[in-house]
mmCIF file with all atom_site columns, C-alpha atoms in Angstrom:
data_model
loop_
_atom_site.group_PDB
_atom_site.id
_atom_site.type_symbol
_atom_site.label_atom_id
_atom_site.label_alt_id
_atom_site.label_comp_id
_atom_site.label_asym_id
_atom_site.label_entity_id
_atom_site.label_seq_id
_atom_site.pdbx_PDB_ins_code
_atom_site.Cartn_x
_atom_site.Cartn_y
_atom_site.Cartn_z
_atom_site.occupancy
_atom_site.B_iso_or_equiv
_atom_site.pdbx_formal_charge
_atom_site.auth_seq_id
_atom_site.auth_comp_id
_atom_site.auth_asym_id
_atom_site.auth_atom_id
_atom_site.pdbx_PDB_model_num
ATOM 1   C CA . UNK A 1 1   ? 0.000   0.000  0.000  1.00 37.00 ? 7   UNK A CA 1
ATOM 2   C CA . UNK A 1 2   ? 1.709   3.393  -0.950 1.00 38.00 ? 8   UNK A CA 1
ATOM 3   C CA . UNK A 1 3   ? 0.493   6.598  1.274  1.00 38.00 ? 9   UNK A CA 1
ATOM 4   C CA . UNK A 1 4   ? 1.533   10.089 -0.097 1.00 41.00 ? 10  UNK A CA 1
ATOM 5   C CA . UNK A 1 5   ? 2.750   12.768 2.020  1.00 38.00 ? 11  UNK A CA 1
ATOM 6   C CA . UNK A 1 6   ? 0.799   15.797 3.518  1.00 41.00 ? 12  UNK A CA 1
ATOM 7   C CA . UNK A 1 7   ? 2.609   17.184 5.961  1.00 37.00 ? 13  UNK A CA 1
ATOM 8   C CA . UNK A 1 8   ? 3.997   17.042 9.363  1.00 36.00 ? 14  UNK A CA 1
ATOM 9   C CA . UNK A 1 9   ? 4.965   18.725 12.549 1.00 34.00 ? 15  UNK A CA 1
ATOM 10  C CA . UNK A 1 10  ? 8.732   18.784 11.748 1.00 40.00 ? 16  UNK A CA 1
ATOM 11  C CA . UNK A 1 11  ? 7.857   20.228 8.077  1.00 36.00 ? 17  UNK A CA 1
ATOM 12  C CA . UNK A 1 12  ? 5.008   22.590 9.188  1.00 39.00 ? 18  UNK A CA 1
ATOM 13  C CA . UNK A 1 13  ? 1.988   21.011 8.511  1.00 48.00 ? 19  UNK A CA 1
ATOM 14  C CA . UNK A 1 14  ? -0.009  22.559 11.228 1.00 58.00 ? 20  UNK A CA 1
ATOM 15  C CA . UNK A 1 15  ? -3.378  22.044 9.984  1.00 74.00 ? 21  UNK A CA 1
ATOM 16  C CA . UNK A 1 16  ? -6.653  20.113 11.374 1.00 87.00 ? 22  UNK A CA 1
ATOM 17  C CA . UNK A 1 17  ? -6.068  16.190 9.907  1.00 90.00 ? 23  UNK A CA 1
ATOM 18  C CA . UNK A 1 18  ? -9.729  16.162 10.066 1.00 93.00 ? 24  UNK A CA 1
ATOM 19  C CA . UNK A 1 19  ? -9.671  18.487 7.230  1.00 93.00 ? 25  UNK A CA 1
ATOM 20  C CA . UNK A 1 20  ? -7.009  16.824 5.336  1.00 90.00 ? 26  UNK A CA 1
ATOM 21  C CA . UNK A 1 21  ? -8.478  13.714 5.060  1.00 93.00 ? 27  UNK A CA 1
ATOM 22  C CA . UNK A 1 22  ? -11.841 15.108 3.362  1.00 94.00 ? 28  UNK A CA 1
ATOM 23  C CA . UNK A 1 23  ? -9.181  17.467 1.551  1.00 91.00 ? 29  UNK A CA 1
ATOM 24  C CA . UNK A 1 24  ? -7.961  14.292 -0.163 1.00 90.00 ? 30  UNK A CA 1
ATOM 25  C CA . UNK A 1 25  ? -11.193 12.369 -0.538 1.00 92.00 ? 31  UNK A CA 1
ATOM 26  C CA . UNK A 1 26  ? -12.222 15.174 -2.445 1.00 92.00 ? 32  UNK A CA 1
ATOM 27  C CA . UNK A 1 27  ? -9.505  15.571 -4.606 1.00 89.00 ? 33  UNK A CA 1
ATOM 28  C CA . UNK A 1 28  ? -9.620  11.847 -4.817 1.00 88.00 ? 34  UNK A CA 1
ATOM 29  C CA . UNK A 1 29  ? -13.253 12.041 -6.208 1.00 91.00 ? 35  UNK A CA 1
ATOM 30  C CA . UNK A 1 30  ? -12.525 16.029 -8.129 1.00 93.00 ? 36  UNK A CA 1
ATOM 31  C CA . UNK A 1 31  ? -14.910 17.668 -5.976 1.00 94.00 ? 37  UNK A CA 1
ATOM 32  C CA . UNK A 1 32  ? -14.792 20.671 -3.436 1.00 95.00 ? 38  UNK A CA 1
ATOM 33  C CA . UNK A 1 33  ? -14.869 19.262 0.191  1.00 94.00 ? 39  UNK A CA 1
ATOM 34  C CA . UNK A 1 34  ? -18.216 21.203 0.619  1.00 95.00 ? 40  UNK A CA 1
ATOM 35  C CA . UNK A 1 35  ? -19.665 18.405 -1.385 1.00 96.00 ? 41  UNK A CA 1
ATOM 36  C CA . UNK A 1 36  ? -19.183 15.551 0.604  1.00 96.00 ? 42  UNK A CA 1
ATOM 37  C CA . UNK A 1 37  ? -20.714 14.294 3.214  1.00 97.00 ? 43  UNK A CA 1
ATOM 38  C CA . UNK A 1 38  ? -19.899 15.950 6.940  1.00 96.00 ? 44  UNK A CA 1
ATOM 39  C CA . UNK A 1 39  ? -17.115 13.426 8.398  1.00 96.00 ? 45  UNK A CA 1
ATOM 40  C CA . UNK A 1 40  ? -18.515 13.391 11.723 1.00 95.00 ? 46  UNK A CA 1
ATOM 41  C CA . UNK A 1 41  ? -21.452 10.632 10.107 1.00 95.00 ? 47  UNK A CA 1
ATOM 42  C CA . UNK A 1 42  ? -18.026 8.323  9.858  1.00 94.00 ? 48  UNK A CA 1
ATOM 43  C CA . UNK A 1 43  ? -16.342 9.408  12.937 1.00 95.00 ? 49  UNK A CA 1
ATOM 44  C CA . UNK A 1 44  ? -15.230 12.272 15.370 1.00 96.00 ? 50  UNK A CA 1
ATOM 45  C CA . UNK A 1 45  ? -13.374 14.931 13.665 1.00 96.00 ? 51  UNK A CA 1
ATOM 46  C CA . UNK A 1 46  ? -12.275 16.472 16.977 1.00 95.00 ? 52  UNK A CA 1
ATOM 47  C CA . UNK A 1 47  ? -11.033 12.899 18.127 1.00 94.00 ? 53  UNK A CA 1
ATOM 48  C CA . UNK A 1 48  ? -8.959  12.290 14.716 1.00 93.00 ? 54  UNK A CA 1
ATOM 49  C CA . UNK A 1 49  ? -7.313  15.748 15.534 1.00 91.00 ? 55  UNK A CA 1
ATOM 50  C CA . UNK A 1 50  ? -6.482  15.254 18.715 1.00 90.00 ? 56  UNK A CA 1
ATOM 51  C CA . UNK A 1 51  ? -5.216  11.459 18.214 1.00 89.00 ? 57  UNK A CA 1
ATOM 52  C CA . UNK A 1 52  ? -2.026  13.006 16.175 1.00 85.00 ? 58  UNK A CA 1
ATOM 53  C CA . UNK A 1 53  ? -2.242  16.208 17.827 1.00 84.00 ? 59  UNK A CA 1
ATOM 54  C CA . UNK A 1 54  ? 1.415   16.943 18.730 1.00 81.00 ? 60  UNK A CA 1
ATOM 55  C CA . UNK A 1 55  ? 2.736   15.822 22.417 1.00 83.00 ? 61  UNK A CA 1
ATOM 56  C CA . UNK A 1 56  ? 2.683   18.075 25.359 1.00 85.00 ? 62  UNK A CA 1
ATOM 57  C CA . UNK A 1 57  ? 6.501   18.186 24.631 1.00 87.00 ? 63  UNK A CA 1
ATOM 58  C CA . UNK A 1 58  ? 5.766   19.422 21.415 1.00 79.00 ? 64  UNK A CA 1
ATOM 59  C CA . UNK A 1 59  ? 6.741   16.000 19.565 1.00 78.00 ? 65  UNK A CA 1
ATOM 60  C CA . UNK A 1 60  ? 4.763   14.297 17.468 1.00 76.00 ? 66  UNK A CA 1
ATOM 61  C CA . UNK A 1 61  ? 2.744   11.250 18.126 1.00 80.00 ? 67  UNK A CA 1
ATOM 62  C CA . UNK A 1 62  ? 3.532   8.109  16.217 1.00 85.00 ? 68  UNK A CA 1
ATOM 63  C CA . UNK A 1 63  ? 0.251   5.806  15.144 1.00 89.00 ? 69  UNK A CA 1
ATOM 64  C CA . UNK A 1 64  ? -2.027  4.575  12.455 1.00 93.00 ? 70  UNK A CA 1
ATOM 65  C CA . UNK A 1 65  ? -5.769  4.618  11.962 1.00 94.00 ? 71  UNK A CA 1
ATOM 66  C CA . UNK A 1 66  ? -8.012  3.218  9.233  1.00 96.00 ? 72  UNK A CA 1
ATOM 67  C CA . UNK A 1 67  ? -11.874 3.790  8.927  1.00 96.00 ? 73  UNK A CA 1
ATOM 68  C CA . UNK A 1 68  ? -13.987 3.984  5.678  1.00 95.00 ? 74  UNK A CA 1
ATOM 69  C CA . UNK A 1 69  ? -15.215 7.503  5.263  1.00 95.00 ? 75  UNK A CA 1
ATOM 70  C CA . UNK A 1 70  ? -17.860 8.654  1.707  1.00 94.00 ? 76  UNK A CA 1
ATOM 71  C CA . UNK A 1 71  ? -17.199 5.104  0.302  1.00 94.00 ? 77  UNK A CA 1
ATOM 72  C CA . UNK A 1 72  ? -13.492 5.020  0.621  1.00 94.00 ? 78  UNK A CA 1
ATOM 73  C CA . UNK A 1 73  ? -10.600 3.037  3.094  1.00 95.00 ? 79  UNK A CA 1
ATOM 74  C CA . UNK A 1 74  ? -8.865  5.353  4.517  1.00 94.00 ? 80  UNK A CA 1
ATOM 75  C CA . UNK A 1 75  ? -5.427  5.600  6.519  1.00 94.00 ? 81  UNK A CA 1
ATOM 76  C CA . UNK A 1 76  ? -3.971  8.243  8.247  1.00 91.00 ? 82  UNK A CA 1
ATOM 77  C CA . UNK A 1 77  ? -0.306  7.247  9.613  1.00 89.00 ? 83  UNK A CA 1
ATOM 78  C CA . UNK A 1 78  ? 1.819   9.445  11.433 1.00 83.00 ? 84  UNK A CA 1
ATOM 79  C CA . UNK A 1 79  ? 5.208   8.240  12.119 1.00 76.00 ? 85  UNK A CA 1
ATOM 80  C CA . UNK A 1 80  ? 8.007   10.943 11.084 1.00 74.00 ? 86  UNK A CA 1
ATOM 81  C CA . UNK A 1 81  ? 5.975   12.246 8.597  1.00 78.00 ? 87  UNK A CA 1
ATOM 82  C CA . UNK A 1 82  ? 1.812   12.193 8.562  1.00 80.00 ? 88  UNK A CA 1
ATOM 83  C CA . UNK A 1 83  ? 0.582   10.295 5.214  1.00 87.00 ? 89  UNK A CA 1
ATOM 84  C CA . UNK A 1 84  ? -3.014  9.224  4.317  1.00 90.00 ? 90  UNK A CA 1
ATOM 85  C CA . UNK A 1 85  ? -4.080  6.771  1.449  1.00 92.00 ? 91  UNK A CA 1
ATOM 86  C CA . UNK A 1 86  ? -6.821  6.797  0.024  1.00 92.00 ? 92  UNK A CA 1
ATOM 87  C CA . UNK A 1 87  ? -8.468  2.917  -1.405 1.00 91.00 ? 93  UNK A CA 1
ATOM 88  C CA . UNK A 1 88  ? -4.351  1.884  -0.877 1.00 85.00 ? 94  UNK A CA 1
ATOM 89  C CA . UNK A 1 89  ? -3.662  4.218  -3.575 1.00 74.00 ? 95  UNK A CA 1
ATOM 90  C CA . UNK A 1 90  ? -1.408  7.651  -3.312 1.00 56.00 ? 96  UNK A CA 1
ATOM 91  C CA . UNK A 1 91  ? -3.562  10.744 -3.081 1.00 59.00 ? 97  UNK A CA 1
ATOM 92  C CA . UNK A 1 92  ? -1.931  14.004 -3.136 1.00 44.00 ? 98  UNK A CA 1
ATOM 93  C CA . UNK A 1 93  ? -3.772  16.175 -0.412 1.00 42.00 ? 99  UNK A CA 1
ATOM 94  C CA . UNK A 1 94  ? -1.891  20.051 0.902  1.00 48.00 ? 100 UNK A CA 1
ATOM 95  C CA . UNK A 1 95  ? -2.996  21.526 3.648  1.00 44.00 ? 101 UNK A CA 1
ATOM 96  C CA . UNK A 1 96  ? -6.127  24.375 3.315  1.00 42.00 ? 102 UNK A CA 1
ATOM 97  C CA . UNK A 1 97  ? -5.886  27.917 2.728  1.00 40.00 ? 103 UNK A CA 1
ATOM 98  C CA . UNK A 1 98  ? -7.035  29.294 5.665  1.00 39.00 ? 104 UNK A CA 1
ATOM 99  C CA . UNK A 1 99  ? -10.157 30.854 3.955  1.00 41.00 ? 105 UNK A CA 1
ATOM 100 C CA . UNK A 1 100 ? -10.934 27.655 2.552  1.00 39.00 ? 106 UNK A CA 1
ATOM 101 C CA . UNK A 1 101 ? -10.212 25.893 5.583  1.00 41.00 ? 107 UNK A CA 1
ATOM 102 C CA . UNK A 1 102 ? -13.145 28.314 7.741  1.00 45.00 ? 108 UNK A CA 1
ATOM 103 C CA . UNK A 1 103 ? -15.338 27.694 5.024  1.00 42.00 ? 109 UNK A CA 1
ATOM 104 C CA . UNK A 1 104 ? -15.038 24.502 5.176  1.00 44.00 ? 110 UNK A CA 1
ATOM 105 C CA . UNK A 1 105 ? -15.238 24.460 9.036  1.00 46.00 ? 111 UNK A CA 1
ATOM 106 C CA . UNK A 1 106 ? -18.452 26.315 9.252  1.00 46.00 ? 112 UNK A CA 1
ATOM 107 C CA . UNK A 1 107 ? -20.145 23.464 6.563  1.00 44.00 ? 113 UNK A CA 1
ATOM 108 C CA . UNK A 1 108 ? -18.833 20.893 9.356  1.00 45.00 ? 114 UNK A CA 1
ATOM 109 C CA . UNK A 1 109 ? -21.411 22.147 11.592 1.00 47.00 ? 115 UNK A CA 1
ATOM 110 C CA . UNK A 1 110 ? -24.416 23.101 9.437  1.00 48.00 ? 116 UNK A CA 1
ATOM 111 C CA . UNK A 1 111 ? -25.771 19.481 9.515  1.00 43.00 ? 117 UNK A CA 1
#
């Protein structure tokens, strides 16, 4: 299974994983994030976040995670890098623009 790269603490990635993963779903599918379904119906968006979130230290945590989210296996793995695949295939996801990012945020909780 290949992952591709999105970012990490030690590179500056320093946005929500939460986001990223419907960031690359949609660019998966060549939609705008907006059209998918709210990821909270597959699981906690808040939880995902904090389950990489960086260590009190400051260090990054070290894991893996899969769950199926609009259709699709997904991983997020966060060793010294954080990757996601999408269906065991690369998917190129960057991190938000902060405008799209609040937009984005603010659809999260209009459901």
């Amino acid at each position: 299974m290949s992952n591709s790269f999105i970012g990490s603490t030690d590179n500056g990635f320093d946005g929500d994983i939460s986001i990223a993963v419907v960031t690359a779903i949609a660019s998966e599918r060549g939609v705008e994030p907006t059209e998918l379904p709210p990821l909270y119906e597959s699981l906690d968006p808040d939880a995902l976040d904090a389950l990489f979130a960086p260590t009190r230290t400051g260090g990054p945590r070290r894991g893996r995670l899969e769950f199926t989210y609009a259709g699709h296996e997904v991983v997020v793995e966060c060793g010294s890098d954080l990757e996601i695949s999408v269906d065991g295939t690369s998917t190129t996801a960057e991190p938000v623009s902060a405008g799209r990012s609040e937009r984005f945020a603010e659809s999260r909780t209009d459901a």
